[in-house]
Amino acid sequence: MTSITLYHHPLSVCSMKVRLALEEKGIAWSGRIIDIVRKQEQLEPWYVKLNPKGVIPTLEYRHDTTEIVTDSASIIRSVASLPEGNSLLPNSKRDNQLMEKLIDLADDVDLQILSYARHPSMDKSEKILDDRIKKSLLMAEQHPELRSNYIVCAERSEKSKTFRVDEKFIKDVESKALASITFAEKALQGNTYLLGNSYTLADVIWTVVLSRLDLLGYSNWLDENEFPQLFNYYQRMQNRSSFTDAQIQNKWWD
Ligand SMILES: N[C@@H](CCC(=O)N[C@@H](CS)C(=O)NCC(=O)O)C(=O)O
């Protein structure tokens, strides 16, 4: 019997992707909240040893041995590969290739930088990034064995501070996102799910991407006239019980 622990945060979009995959798979799991907003627990040494980039989510499988998987796209693929529970994979090789492409396109939408750029309070979100930089540099001094990890963490938050106010950078992220959305709109072709009649990992990741774009106020991309397929699809996905169970929240952190 394998036990599954997810290290996550309710409002983290990467965590939502994994929670939704677990709920749709229909398997038991337990969660450990990592406070990435106030306490910056992702930077605690015990956690950086689990997840060397100091980010959430992380999934731990415990059977005879312990297996750690990081990065939400890799985690949802590992969840789908478990023998128990519902299948989240398509049947044919061709559909599998399309699913992988849809996952990659969704994963490439840089929701982090768009979130920092459009947070209703630039001051509050700047404080979070400043706190992360401060804690990373302090930890780098206190834990020399993890110094290189902490320097990467500090640089990541520095980059977020710079790029979230860089209009050209944000425009590039947005035009890439729009191209992905246009692709997803075409893929739907009047079907219930992105791959036709069965729910797959592509639906897991796109549901979360659409919900965050919704929160961010990209209303044109969720507009009934401009993207009719995605508009209806997003309504359907929100009506699934997994949407509530996995806490796909349209709420800002403060
Ligand atoms: N590609 C990674 C990105 C992980 C990531 O950036 N997670 C965010 C939350 S959604 C985080 O932990 N941020 C904290 C930090 O940057 O210090 C994934 O999809 O898992």
XYZ file of C-alpha atoms and ligand atoms in Angstrom:
274
model
C 0.000 0.000 0.000
C 1.439 3.360 -1.064
C 0.781 6.454 1.002
C 0.855 9.820 -0.743
C 1.737 13.152 0.833
C 1.499 16.407 -1.079
C 3.426 19.464 0.096
C 1.369 22.349 -1.210
C -0.487 25.608 -0.569
C -4.197 26.286 -1.158
C -3.597 29.322 -3.400
C -0.607 28.042 -5.369
C -1.507 27.378 -8.965
C 1.130 24.640 -9.333
C -0.325 22.912 -6.265
C -3.834 23.134 -7.728
C -2.724 21.177 -10.813
C -1.580 18.314 -8.589
C -4.589 18.410 -6.245
C -6.890 18.242 -9.264
C -4.962 15.292 -10.737
C -5.212 13.445 -7.398
C -8.943 14.130 -7.068
C -9.655 13.087 -10.649
C -7.558 9.971 -10.196
C -9.720 9.246 -7.160
C -6.981 8.070 -4.826
C -6.366 8.819 -1.161
C -3.748 11.423 -0.305
C -2.818 13.648 2.564
C -1.492 17.159 2.468
C 1.073 19.220 4.330
C 0.628 22.965 3.807
C 3.819 24.872 3.092
C 3.285 28.559 3.835
C 4.874 30.337 0.845
C 3.121 33.636 1.652
C 3.987 34.596 5.230
C 6.515 32.161 6.682
C 8.324 31.261 3.423
C 8.488 27.652 4.640
C 9.582 26.510 1.185
C 12.975 27.900 2.199
C 13.331 25.825 5.367
C 16.348 23.503 5.068
C 14.300 20.320 5.636
C 12.082 21.292 2.685
C 14.945 22.371 0.382
C 16.427 18.917 0.970
C 13.149 17.472 -0.379
C 12.738 19.988 -3.188
C 16.146 21.461 -4.111
C 14.565 24.454 -5.912
C 12.661 25.464 -2.786
C 9.275 25.545 -4.515
C 5.963 23.764 -4.095
C 4.493 21.320 -4.926
C 6.378 18.183 -3.936
C 4.807 14.734 -3.855
C 6.072 11.962 -1.614
C 5.188 8.330 -2.289
C 5.889 6.005 0.617
C 5.884 2.248 0.168
C 8.885 0.120 1.099
C 10.971 3.060 0.011
C 10.260 6.765 -0.280
C 10.018 8.388 -3.694
C 9.971 12.153 -4.164
C 8.641 13.833 -7.294
C 8.906 17.573 -7.917
C 7.550 19.906 -10.618
C 3.790 19.897 -11.106
C 3.845 18.647 -14.722
C 6.074 15.699 -13.742
C 3.982 15.031 -10.650
C 0.672 14.853 -12.534
C 2.263 12.464 -15.051
C 3.459 10.271 -12.178
C -0.035 10.316 -10.622
C -1.562 9.275 -13.955
C 0.870 6.372 -14.229
C -0.312 4.786 -10.940
C -2.130 1.510 -11.592
C -5.006 2.236 -9.183
C -7.819 4.747 -9.642
C -9.303 6.311 -12.776
C -7.331 6.468 -15.988
C -6.290 9.994 -16.885
C -4.538 8.915 -20.067
C -5.911 8.558 -23.604
C -6.006 5.205 -25.371
C -4.163 5.856 -28.605
C -0.580 6.879 -29.249
C -1.784 9.763 -31.420
C -4.008 11.126 -28.650
C -1.199 10.670 -26.183
C 1.030 12.888 -28.332
C -1.679 15.554 -28.471
C -2.173 15.303 -24.692
C 1.562 15.777 -24.119
C 1.556 18.823 -26.411
C -1.424 20.316 -24.554
C 0.304 19.699 -21.202
C 3.502 21.364 -22.404
C 1.612 24.361 -23.794
C -0.273 24.815 -20.510
C 2.868 24.314 -18.426
C 4.658 26.976 -20.495
C 2.080 29.646 -19.638
C 4.100 31.598 -17.067
C 1.306 32.053 -14.543
C 3.734 33.041 -11.794
C 5.013 36.162 -13.525
C 1.526 37.111 -14.760
C 0.253 36.733 -11.182
C 2.992 38.945 -9.758
C 2.355 41.478 -12.543
C -1.412 41.643 -11.970
C -1.686 41.219 -8.212
C -4.119 43.887 -6.952
C -1.525 45.103 -4.455
C 1.921 45.602 -5.987
C 3.231 46.519 -2.514
C 1.985 43.357 -0.844
C 3.313 41.067 -3.527
C 6.617 42.965 -3.602
C 6.911 42.382 0.141
C 6.538 38.635 -0.425
C 9.325 38.649 -3.004
C 11.533 40.798 -0.736
C 10.909 38.453 2.198
C 11.916 35.498 0.022
C 15.132 37.191 -1.088
C 15.999 38.136 2.502
C 15.304 34.665 3.868
C 17.160 32.938 0.988
C 20.289 35.024 1.593
C 20.117 34.477 5.350
C 19.699 30.722 4.876
C 22.597 30.685 2.387
C 24.811 32.017 5.168
C 23.441 29.740 7.873
C 23.438 26.552 5.773
C 26.564 26.486 3.631
C 25.770 22.947 2.432
C 22.627 24.362 0.737
C 24.163 27.688 -0.290
C 23.904 27.134 -4.052
C 20.209 26.176 -3.711
C 19.466 29.321 -1.722
C 21.296 31.553 -4.196
C 19.080 30.136 -6.986
C 15.999 30.866 -4.816
C 17.109 34.467 -4.196
C 17.820 34.969 -7.922
C 14.385 33.611 -8.834
C 12.620 36.165 -6.649
C 14.919 38.957 -7.913
C 14.006 38.029 -11.487
C 10.288 38.027 -10.642
C 10.651 41.522 -9.183
C 12.358 42.770 -12.349
C 10.215 41.038 -14.963
C 6.800 41.670 -13.453
C 7.210 45.381 -14.237
C 8.947 44.809 -17.597
C 6.184 45.552 -20.090
C 7.952 43.909 -23.016
C 8.579 40.729 -21.047
C 4.946 40.551 -19.911
C 3.709 41.199 -23.471
C 5.867 38.298 -24.727
C 4.491 35.987 -22.016
C 0.958 37.077 -22.923
C 1.369 36.535 -26.656
C 2.783 33.053 -26.030
C -0.179 32.330 -23.724
C -2.605 33.559 -26.376
C -1.070 31.206 -28.966
C -1.543 28.289 -26.532
C -5.126 29.284 -25.841
C -5.849 29.478 -29.563
C -4.430 25.966 -29.936
C -6.622 24.638 -27.080
C -9.704 26.313 -28.574
C -9.079 24.477 -31.876
C -8.329 21.178 -30.121
C -11.751 21.167 -28.453
C -13.699 20.951 -31.785
C -17.040 20.759 -29.994
C -15.898 17.871 -27.765
C -16.578 17.569 -24.059
C -12.897 17.226 -23.180
C -9.702 18.340 -24.857
C -9.015 14.826 -26.136
C -12.600 14.026 -27.126
C -14.806 11.904 -24.902
C -12.468 11.051 -22.063
C -11.094 13.249 -19.314
C -7.277 13.295 -19.307
C -4.304 15.110 -17.777
C -4.712 17.775 -20.470
C -8.017 18.702 -18.826
C -6.404 18.744 -15.384
C -3.771 21.283 -16.334
C -5.951 23.431 -18.626
C -8.711 23.728 -16.006
C -6.210 25.251 -13.591
C -4.648 27.512 -16.229
C -8.075 28.870 -17.261
C -9.079 29.433 -13.670
C -5.930 31.466 -12.956
C -6.337 33.478 -16.186
C -9.875 34.162 -15.007
C -8.585 35.469 -11.666
C -5.973 37.558 -13.480
C -8.721 39.283 -15.462
C -7.909 38.010 -18.964
C -11.602 38.160 -19.768
C -11.092 38.275 -23.580
C -9.527 34.828 -23.420
C -12.575 33.456 -21.611
C -15.100 35.319 -23.710
C -18.080 33.474 -25.128
C -17.755 35.118 -28.558
C -13.970 35.118 -28.928
C -13.286 31.622 -27.588
C -16.677 29.861 -27.548
C -15.267 26.355 -27.161
C -13.061 27.282 -24.208
C -15.818 29.359 -22.635
C -18.218 26.381 -22.535
C -15.454 23.970 -21.620
C -14.412 26.106 -18.633
C -18.014 26.182 -17.361
C -18.171 22.369 -17.645
C -14.876 21.885 -15.801
C -15.982 24.200 -12.979
C -19.103 22.092 -12.525
C -17.121 18.929 -11.826
C -16.984 18.001 -8.158
C -13.186 17.740 -8.424
C -13.035 21.518 -8.992
C -14.359 22.105 -5.487
C -12.656 19.108 -3.879
C -9.262 20.162 -5.213
C -9.809 23.749 -4.026
C -9.294 25.360 -7.404
C -9.655 28.756 -5.823
C -10.022 32.038 -7.574
C -8.606 33.982 -4.675
C -5.604 36.245 -4.287
C -3.029 35.760 -1.567
C -2.447 38.771 0.702
N 7.660 24.498 -12.562
C 7.353 24.367 -11.162
C 7.180 25.757 -10.574
C 6.991 25.704 -9.066
C 6.742 27.080 -8.474
O 7.252 28.101 -8.948
N 5.957 27.087 -7.401
C 5.595 28.322 -6.741
C 4.143 28.265 -6.284
S 3.025 28.043 -7.647
C 6.457 28.499 -5.506
O 6.710 27.554 -4.785
N 6.933 29.732 -5.238
C 7.721 30.021 -4.088
C 9.021 30.684 -4.421
O 9.285 31.009 -5.604
O 9.818 30.913 -3.490
C 6.085 23.526 -10.990
O 5.228 23.560 -11.877
O 6.003 22.800 -9.991
